[in-house]
Amino acid sequence: MVGLGKMGANMAERLVQGGHKVTGFDPSADARKAVAAKGVAGADSLEALVKALPAPRVLWLMVPAGKVTDDTVNALLPLLAKGDTVIDGGNSNYKDTLRRAALYAGHGLGYVDSGTSGGVWGLKEGYSMMVGGDAKTVDALKPIFETLAPAADQGWGRVGPVGSGHFTKMVHNGIEYGLMQAYAEGFSILGHKKEFGLDLHQVGEIWRYGSVVRSWLLDLTTDALGKNPTMDGIAPYVVDSGEGRWTVDEAIDLDVPAPIITASLIERLRSRDTESFSDKLLAAMRNEFGGHAIKSEAK
Amino acid sequence: MVGLGKMGANMAERLVQGGHKVTGFDPSADARKAVAAKGVAGADSLEALVKALPAPRVLWLMVPAGKVTDDTVNALLPLLAKGDTVIDGGNSNYKDTLRRAALYAGHGLGYVDSGTSGGVWGLKEGYSMMVGGDAKTVDALKPIFETLAPAADQGWGRVGPVGSGHFTKMVHNGIEYGLMQAYAEGFSILGHKKEFGLDLHQVGEIWRYGSVVRSWLLDLTTDALGKNPTMDGIAPYVVDSGEGRWTVDEAIDLDVPAPIITASLIERLRSRDTESFSDKLLAAMRNEFGGHAIKSEAK
Amino acid sequence: MVGLGKMGANMAERLVQGGHKVTGFDPSADARKAVAAKGVAGADSLEALVKALPAPRVLWLMVPAGKVTDDTVNALLPLLAKGDTVIDGGNSNYKDTLRRAALYAGHGLGYVDSGTSGGVWGLKEGYSMMVGGDAKTVDALKPIFETLAPAADQGWGRVGPVGSGHFTKMVHNGIEYGLMQAYAEGFSILGHKKEFGLDLHQVGEIWRYGSVVRSWLLDLTTDALGKNPTMDGIAPYVVDSGEGRWTVDEAIDLDVPAPIITASLIERLRSRDTESFSDKLLAAMRNEFGGHAIKSEAK
Amino acid sequence: MVGLGKMGANMAERLVQGGHKVTGFDPSADARKAVAAKGVAGADSLEALVKALPAPRVLWLMVPAGKVTDDTVNALLPLLAKGDTVIDGGNSNYKDTLRRAALYAGHGLGYVDSGTSGGVWGLKEGYSMMVGGDAKTVDALKPIFETLAPAADQGWGRVGPVGSGHFTKMVHNGIEYGLMQAYAEGFSILGHKKEFGLDLHQVGEIWRYGSVVRSWLLDLTTDALGKNPTMDGIAPYVVDSGEGRWTVDEAIDLDVPAPIITASLIERLRSRDTESFSDKLLAAMRNEFGGHAIKSEAK
């Protein structure tokens, strides 16, 4: 396990619980120490990690997408031997995955992508994994996926050639944006209907059983509403982590209309655009043609 | 039970299974016969139904929203006595419910609204019910809701005064539009990525376990994809049944931005606008300013 | 002229300039005094106004839509005589216009609606007027419209029966929302491309001549950018005045997909929703499933 | 002038009308012959064109964006000498322009981008040109731009360094998508209000004078409605030519919310997605949870 952050540490732990022998690397000694307590052997460098593994080696990368993944993939390349396989379990852009897989294939190395969903709950509930790669290579990795998944035959599968796992996970996250936004809008409408005095946490609880909108995200949303019904102290500031915009790009490239996944991304951008230039300009335009008053900016 | 269609018949049956004595009315003799086989007594008129019930009576309306509900509510009014209660379990607009409840209150009659979710699955899994009404009145109806719900203490609750149940159900359906659209767009993107040859049914199955997007709607969507992976023979024509547009109206009235619930409704309108005038005009405009060719309509 | 605010005063003045005899009423003595200087006779009550006019009378209402228009229409009703005509030149909802016209028709009075566009520029450039009403009645009013319009045969017309003028103006304003939003977004994108250091006022000026996007709104927008290129001191707070939401309602009622007029309205709502509950809830959800940090609200 | 298609031929003609000496190249002999009649000298190869021009040469490229532009730029490179300048007047992606300009700069050659708007009307009315490039280089080209523009000091300007011209034109086209969509939706709403029997061409004519929505695009739209009020025979199929999607990409990259420019692009994709998979799936989902009938596809 390369990368022992929130996700990597939990996955290593679940693998150990499932009877696997796992060695983990992370530049942070604290991160290594934390997993050691869970039965994960530690390696303090990629070299040490590779040496510690019996051939053919399997390395699961759980590091930030982009530069860190590139650096790791490049650093591992000279250390590995024919027959070794790297699984990128992070949120890489599938185009990067295709590029890296081609590099590895040129050296006789296996490269597999596992789009991994489950967040902080995966340790307990198992991870949903969309796996891309050569069928034979993936087949050899079955014991890993069967342990990480909620059940041996549930929540994971090889969906296609290398790249297809990250592609599928990207779209998964695009859908997630839409689902989250749908609940958020709905609860916001409910909360604004002051005359009914609705208890949003109670409504969420009711919907969790028997309703058409029941879902795991609703469970979590209801939980959040129980802890903080008025969202007191929380800034209306929503981060996006890449997959949403990649999904939008891809939809456009494929000529697929995806109005609400796109609108969900735009709302996240909007949440962070607190000094919207376009809205200021709209106010100025209204003044120009209609003499409508402009609200002054609070200082 | 007034109205023994798909929903009413199932609810009557679930009540009987739960030990309640139920008499049902429907203008159709066939509908009455069908529920008789499940232990539901039949009445061939509203008058007969009211006579068959012991006072104080409880009547659950499960009839189409709008005119039919109005007609039923008006027809029942002179037949009922102080202390009787009518529960509108259909998809009425909450503004109509407020009006009808005021009428009934003027005659000393109880009026309760139950926004009811669960569709054809409710018989087996129980219904999710958002109940609006006077607290004392709703309290007296507890045994009914406890039986119809997935469990006595799950999936139902009094959310506020009369009208609030239908209001909450309306927003529930607005959310449902958004959730459905999110999945639909996501699967459409996946299916258009020909080079990965994804099996959409398999992807849905993977996501059902451990993923962030797991939900009951995903279960159903996956089921639909299993039966007909290419959606062969299905017209791209999506009906909307009212609650979606009411939710959009309400969001605007409350000054709540609801971009994706709104966009989900618009996509349904768009699905039925196969001869889009605006798109034709756009094509004509492009020809006007740029001399771009116009595609002729297929005859 | 009933109502001597910004619009009414200018229209009265333009009529006087065109050789018409105009008497104006406004509850404010200052407003009456201001137009007196332009040659508009004053009346200090509706009664006095009606008395001052020769039969058959023509009264142009330029008062706020809604309650004020209703009050005025009702107050005038007993004062008028068969053959008199009221023109509502304001931004009334066409459904209100239909109702008021039916009331007047019942008393043998003419009722005409003129959707009026032009804002503060109309005095100089003339007004664009979409007129609804009985063909004969509108025909008799021609001299008025010919004077108010940019030219006798330009910028005005009877578009259909009573109500159709306000309906057309409503849609006009819906379009206006879309046009404004398109420019606002475009200039915002330009301004965010820091490395090109674009001068937005200059770009607007270039586009005003020869480009596909040239328009009167662009002229005004460019003017606003010239005065205040950074929109300094202007709050990103955009008012909507009714016609936008009516257009959206109407589009939905007619099953016409109007995605961008709708989105333009929603952005105005969003501009005023600075403490977005839905965005707070999204941030809370991300924390629930992924342990993602929540930004605290600034105090 | 390299490229004598619709745009290039017109621009060459306008330059000749303005007193410039112009030689044009196009692979098509017919295209060369057509401009010859307008006073444009012909060259039957790039080599011949370069030889025909006095140093320092100025070459205006008016060829399709993408591969053709790349091929042309590459073919010209060895033919040109220090001090020569190429102007790309087409709709190139500004990122390509930056790349090509860097290549040319490495050889001491000037490279200027002119985002050019005006379509088929530019010959008569002049072109709007957003010019990017080195200030000194652009300054030397002034006589060209002053002739092509609607007036010497109107409708053109150097907006910034090389690339900024195409960037600005890209956003211009994004705005254009939004404006067009706004008008299209508005006229569609008007046309669907059958009871008012509105004449859309007449409404457009009224709006052209004095209204807030008057614009050149409205002039063209009205013209189109005059020729074909019902859009008879025109397929609801709207092409997009690249700048719209680039604008959306760029907005997302810059974290600028651009909801309606984006929605306008999506509507164009939607217009071509006549067998929408997502709508079929929505219909299937409704059947799954509610037993709602599915409409069969027309054969």
JSON list of N, CA, C and O in Angstrom, two decimals, chain D residues 266-296:
[
{"chain": "D", "resi": 266, "resn": "ILE", "atom": "N", "xyz": [-25.49, 23.03, -24.04]},
{"chain": "D", "resi": 266, "resn": "ILE", "atom": "CA", "xyz": [-26.13, 21.73, -23.77]},
{"chain": "D", "resi": 266, "resn": "ILE", "atom": "C", "xyz": [-27.40, 21.59, -24.61]},
{"chain": "D", "resi": 266, "resn": "ILE", "atom": "O", "xyz": [-27.69, 20.51, -25.12]},
{"chain": "D", "resi": 267, "resn": "GLU", "atom": "N", "xyz": [-28.15, 22.68, -24.77]},
{"chain": "D", "resi": 267, "resn": "GLU", "atom": "CA", "xyz": [-29.35, 22.59, -25.60]},
{"chain": "D", "resi": 267, "resn": "GLU", "atom": "C", "xyz": [-29.00, 22.23, -27.04]},
{"chain": "D", "resi": 267, "resn": "GLU", "atom": "O", "xyz": [-29.74, 21.51, -27.72]},
{"chain": "D", "resi": 268, "resn": "ARG", "atom": "N", "xyz": [-27.87, 22.72, -27.52]},
{"chain": "D", "resi": 268, "resn": "ARG", "atom": "CA", "xyz": [-27.48, 22.33, -28.88]},
{"chain": "D", "resi": 268, "resn": "ARG", "atom": "C", "xyz": [-27.14, 20.84, -28.96]},
{"chain": "D", "resi": 268, "resn": "ARG", "atom": "O", "xyz": [-27.52, 20.16, -29.92]},
{"chain": "D", "resi": 269, "resn": "LEU", "atom": "N", "xyz": [-26.43, 20.35, -27.95]},
{"chain": "D", "resi": 269, "resn": "LEU", "atom": "CA", "xyz": [-26.16, 18.90, -27.91]},
{"chain": "D", "resi": 269, "resn": "LEU", "atom": "C", "xyz": [-27.52, 18.16, -27.89]},
{"chain": "D", "resi": 269, "resn": "LEU", "atom": "O", "xyz": [-27.73, 17.18, -28.59]},
{"chain": "D", "resi": 270, "resn": "ARG", "atom": "N", "xyz": [-28.41, 18.67, -27.04]},
{"chain": "D", "resi": 270, "resn": "ARG", "atom": "CA", "xyz": [-29.70, 18.02, -26.86]},
{"chain": "D", "resi": 270, "resn": "ARG", "atom": "C", "xyz": [-30.50, 17.98, -28.16]},
{"chain": "D", "resi": 270, "resn": "ARG", "atom": "O", "xyz": [-31.21, 17.02, -28.44]},
{"chain": "D", "resi": 271, "resn": "SER", "atom": "N", "xyz": [-30.35, 19.04, -28.96]},
{"chain": "D", "resi": 271, "resn": "SER", "atom": "CA", "xyz": [-31.12, 19.10, -30.21]},
{"chain": "D", "resi": 271, "resn": "SER", "atom": "C", "xyz": [-30.73, 17.97, -31.15]},
{"chain": "D", "resi": 271, "resn": "SER", "atom": "O", "xyz": [-31.51, 17.57, -32.00]},
{"chain": "D", "resi": 272, "resn": "ARG", "atom": "N", "xyz": [-29.52, 17.49, -30.99]},
{"chain": "D", "resi": 272, "resn": "ARG", "atom": "CA", "xyz": [-29.03, 16.43, -31.89]},
{"chain": "D", "resi": 272, "resn": "ARG", "atom": "C", "xyz": [-29.16, 15.05, -31.28]},
{"chain": "D", "resi": 272, "resn": "ARG", "atom": "O", "xyz": [-28.88, 14.04, -31.92]},
{"chain": "D", "resi": 273, "resn": "ASP", "atom": "N", "xyz": [-29.59, 14.98, -30.02]},
{"chain": "D", "resi": 273, "resn": "ASP", "atom": "CA", "xyz": [-29.70, 13.71, -29.30]},
{"chain": "D", "resi": 273, "resn": "ASP", "atom": "C", "xyz": [-31.15, 13.24, -29.36]},
{"chain": "D", "resi": 273, "resn": "ASP", "atom": "O", "xyz": [-31.86, 13.19, -28.37]},
{"chain": "D", "resi": 274, "resn": "THR", "atom": "N", "xyz": [-31.58, 12.91, -30.57]},
{"chain": "D", "resi": 274, "resn": "THR", "atom": "CA", "xyz": [-33.00, 12.64, -30.76]},
{"chain": "D", "resi": 274, "resn": "THR", "atom": "C", "xyz": [-33.43, 11.29, -30.18]},
{"chain": "D", "resi": 274, "resn": "THR", "atom": "O", "xyz": [-34.62, 11.03, -30.06]},
{"chain": "D", "resi": 275, "resn": "GLU", "atom": "N", "xyz": [-32.48, 10.47, -29.85]},
{"chain": "D", "resi": 275, "resn": "GLU", "atom": "CA", "xyz": [-32.82, 9.18, -29.24]},
{"chain": "D", "resi": 275, "resn": "GLU", "atom": "C", "xyz": [-32.24, 9.12, -27.83]},
{"chain": "D", "resi": 275, "resn": "GLU", "atom": "O", "xyz": [-31.57, 8.16, -27.45]},
{"chain": "D", "resi": 276, "resn": "SER", "atom": "N", "xyz": [-32.49, 10.18, -27.08]},
{"chain": "D", "resi": 276, "resn": "SER", "atom": "CA", "xyz": [-31.87, 10.35, -25.76]},
{"chain": "D", "resi": 276, "resn": "SER", "atom": "C", "xyz": [-31.93, 9.09, -24.89]},
{"chain": "D", "resi": 276, "resn": "SER", "atom": "O", "xyz": [-33.00, 8.65, -24.47]},
{"chain": "D", "resi": 277, "resn": "PHE", "atom": "N", "xyz": [-30.77, 8.54, -24.62]},
{"chain": "D", "resi": 277, "resn": "PHE", "atom": "CA", "xyz": [-30.71, 7.36, -23.76]},
{"chain": "D", "resi": 277, "resn": "PHE", "atom": "C", "xyz": [-31.18, 7.71, -22.36]},
{"chain": "D", "resi": 277, "resn": "PHE", "atom": "O", "xyz": [-31.87, 6.94, -21.71]},
{"chain": "D", "resi": 278, "resn": "SER", "atom": "N", "xyz": [-30.82, 8.89, -21.89]},
{"chain": "D", "resi": 278, "resn": "SER", "atom": "CA", "xyz": [-31.20, 9.23, -20.51]},
{"chain": "D", "resi": 278, "resn": "SER", "atom": "C", "xyz": [-32.71, 9.37, -20.39]},
{"chain": "D", "resi": 278, "resn": "SER", "atom": "O", "xyz": [-33.29, 8.95, -19.38]},
{"chain": "D", "resi": 279, "resn": "ASP", "atom": "N", "xyz": [-33.37, 9.91, -21.40]},
{"chain": "D", "resi": 279, "resn": "ASP", "atom": "CA", "xyz": [-34.82, 10.01, -21.31]},
{"chain": "D", "resi": 279, "resn": "ASP", "atom": "C", "xyz": [-35.49, 8.64, -21.38]},
{"chain": "D", "resi": 279, "resn": "ASP", "atom": "O", "xyz": [-36.49, 8.40, -20.71]},
{"chain": "D", "resi": 280, "resn": "LYS", "atom": "N", "xyz": [-34.93, 7.76, -22.18]},
{"chain": "D", "resi": 280, "resn": "LYS", "atom": "CA", "xyz": [-35.46, 6.39, -22.20]},
{"chain": "D", "resi": 280, "resn": "LYS", "atom": "C", "xyz": [-35.32, 5.74, -20.83]},
{"chain": "D", "resi": 280, "resn": "LYS", "atom": "O", "xyz": [-36.22, 5.06, -20.34]},
{"chain": "D", "resi": 281, "resn": "LEU", "atom": "N", "xyz": [-34.16, 5.96, -20.23]},
{"chain": "D", "resi": 281, "resn": "LEU", "atom": "CA", "xyz": [-33.91, 5.35, -18.92]},
{"chain": "D", "resi": 281, "resn": "LEU", "atom": "C", "xyz": [-34.84, 5.95, -17.87]},
{"chain": "D", "resi": 281, "resn": "LEU", "atom": "O", "xyz": [-35.34, 5.25, -16.98]},
{"chain": "D", "resi": 282, "resn": "LEU", "atom": "N", "xyz": [-35.11, 7.25, -17.97]},
{"chain": "D", "resi": 282, "resn": "LEU", "atom": "CA", "xyz": [-36.05, 7.87, -17.03]},
{"chain": "D", "resi": 282, "resn": "LEU", "atom": "C", "xyz": [-37.44, 7.24, -17.17]},
{"chain": "D", "resi": 282, "resn": "LEU", "atom": "O", "xyz": [-38.11, 6.96, -16.17]},
{"chain": "D", "resi": 283, "resn": "ALA", "atom": "N", "xyz": [-37.86, 7.02, -18.41]},
{"chain": "D", "resi": 283, "resn": "ALA", "atom": "CA", "xyz": [-39.17, 6.39, -18.63]},
{"chain": "D", "resi": 283, "resn": "ALA", "atom": "C", "xyz": [-39.18, 4.99, -18.03]},
{"chain": "D", "resi": 283, "resn": "ALA", "atom": "O", "xyz": [-40.16, 4.57, -17.39]},
{"chain": "D", "resi": 284, "resn": "ALA", "atom": "N", "xyz": [-38.08, 4.27, -18.18]},
{"chain": "D", "resi": 284, "resn": "ALA", "atom": "CA", "xyz": [-37.98, 2.92, -17.62]},
{"chain": "D", "resi": 284, "resn": "ALA", "atom": "C", "xyz": [-38.00, 2.95, -16.10]},
{"chain": "D", "resi": 284, "resn": "ALA", "atom": "O", "xyz": [-38.62, 2.11, -15.45]},
{"chain": "D", "resi": 285, "resn": "MET", "atom": "N", "xyz": [-37.32, 3.94, -15.51]},
{"chain": "D", "resi": 285, "resn": "MET", "atom": "CA", "xyz": [-37.31, 4.06, -14.04]},
{"chain": "D", "resi": 285, "resn": "MET", "atom": "C", "xyz": [-38.71, 4.31, -13.51]},
{"chain": "D", "resi": 285, "resn": "MET", "atom": "O", "xyz": [-39.11, 3.74, -12.50]},
{"chain": "D", "resi": 286, "resn": "ARG", "atom": "N", "xyz": [-39.44, 5.22, -14.18]},
{"chain": "D", "resi": 286, "resn": "ARG", "atom": "CA", "xyz": [-40.80, 5.52, -13.71]},
{"chain": "D", "resi": 286, "resn": "ARG", "atom": "C", "xyz": [-41.66, 4.26, -13.75]},
{"chain": "D", "resi": 286, "resn": "ARG", "atom": "O", "xyz": [-42.50, 4.05, -12.88]},
{"chain": "D", "resi": 287, "resn": "ASN", "atom": "N", "xyz": [-41.43, 3.43, -14.74]},
{"chain": "D", "resi": 287, "resn": "ASN", "atom": "CA", "xyz": [-42.15, 2.18, -14.80]},
{"chain": "D", "resi": 287, "resn": "ASN", "atom": "C", "xyz": [-41.77, 1.27, -13.64]},
{"chain": "D", "resi": 287, "resn": "ASN", "atom": "O", "xyz": [-42.61, 0.61, -13.04]},
{"chain": "D", "resi": 288, "resn": "GLU", "atom": "N", "xyz": [-40.50, 1.25, -13.29]},
{"chain": "D", "resi": 288, "resn": "GLU", "atom": "CA", "xyz": [-40.02, 0.36, -12.22]},
{"chain": "D", "resi": 288, "resn": "GLU", "atom": "C", "xyz": [-40.64, 0.70, -10.87]},
{"chain": "D", "resi": 288, "resn": "GLU", "atom": "O", "xyz": [-41.07, -0.16, -10.13]},
{"chain": "D", "resi": 289, "resn": "PHE", "atom": "N", "xyz": [-40.63, 2.02, -10.53]},
{"chain": "D", "resi": 289, "resn": "PHE", "atom": "CA", "xyz": [-41.07, 2.31, -9.16]},
{"chain": "D", "resi": 289, "resn": "PHE", "atom": "C", "xyz": [-42.56, 2.60, -9.06]},
{"chain": "D", "resi": 289, "resn": "PHE", "atom": "O", "xyz": [-43.16, 2.37, -8.03]},
{"chain": "D", "resi": 290, "resn": "GLY", "atom": "N", "xyz": [-43.14, 3.08, -10.16]},
{"chain": "D", "resi": 290, "resn": "GLY", "atom": "CA", "xyz": [-44.53, 3.47, -10.04]},
{"chain": "D", "resi": 290, "resn": "GLY", "atom": "C", "xyz": [-45.46, 2.69, -10.96]},
{"chain": "D", "resi": 290, "resn": "GLY", "atom": "O", "xyz": [-46.66, 2.92, -10.96]},
{"chain": "D", "resi": 291, "resn": "GLY", "atom": "N", "xyz": [-44.89, 1.79, -11.74]},
{"chain": "D", "resi": 291, "resn": "GLY", "atom": "CA", "xyz": [-45.73, 1.07, -12.68]},
{"chain": "D", "resi": 291, "resn": "GLY", "atom": "C", "xyz": [-46.28, 1.95, -13.78]},
{"chain": "D", "resi": 291, "resn": "GLY", "atom": "O", "xyz": [-47.25, 1.60, -14.45]},
{"chain": "D", "resi": 292, "resn": "HIS", "atom": "N", "xyz": [-45.67, 3.12, -13.96]},
{"chain": "D", "resi": 292, "resn": "HIS", "atom": "CA", "xyz": [-46.16, 4.04, -14.98]},
{"chain": "D", "resi": 292, "resn": "HIS", "atom": "C", "xyz": [-45.87, 3.50, -16.38]},
{"chain": "D", "resi": 292, "resn": "HIS", "atom": "O", "xyz": [-44.79, 2.97, -16.64]},
{"chain": "D", "resi": 293, "resn": "ALA", "atom": "N", "xyz": [-46.84, 3.65, -17.26]},
{"chain": "D", "resi": 293, "resn": "ALA", "atom": "CA", "xyz": [-46.70, 3.12, -18.61]},
{"chain": "D", "resi": 293, "resn": "ALA", "atom": "C", "xyz": [-45.53, 3.76, -19.35]},
{"chain": "D", "resi": 293, "resn": "ALA", "atom": "O", "xyz": [-45.22, 4.93, -19.15]},
{"chain": "D", "resi": 294, "resn": "ILE", "atom": "N", "xyz": [-44.91, 2.98, -20.18]},
{"chain": "D", "resi": 294, "resn": "ILE", "atom": "CA", "xyz": [-43.82, 3.46, -21.03]},
{"chain": "D", "resi": 294, "resn": "ILE", "atom": "C", "xyz": [-44.37, 3.66, -22.44]},
{"chain": "D", "resi": 294, "resn": "ILE", "atom": "O", "xyz": [-45.11, 2.82, -22.94]},
{"chain": "D", "resi": 295, "resn": "LYS", "atom": "N", "xyz": [-44.03, 4.78, -23.03]},
{"chain": "D", "resi": 295, "resn": "LYS", "atom": "CA", "xyz": [-44.43, 5.00, -24.41]},
{"chain": "D", "resi": 295, "resn": "LYS", "atom": "C", "xyz": [-43.49, 4.22, -25.33]},
{"chain": "D", "resi": 295, "resn": "LYS", "atom": "O", "xyz": [-42.26, 4.27, -25.14]},
{"chain": "D", "resi": 296, "resn": "SER", "atom": "N", "xyz": [-44.06, 3.52, -26.27]},
{"chain": "D", "resi": 296, "resn": "SER", "atom": "CA", "xyz": [-43.21, 2.76, -27.19]},
{"chain": "D", "resi": 296, "resn": "SER", "atom": "C", "xyz": [-42.64, 3.66, -28.25]},
{"chain": "D", "resi": 296, "resn": "SER", "atom": "O", "xyz": [-43.26, 4.66, -28.63]}
]
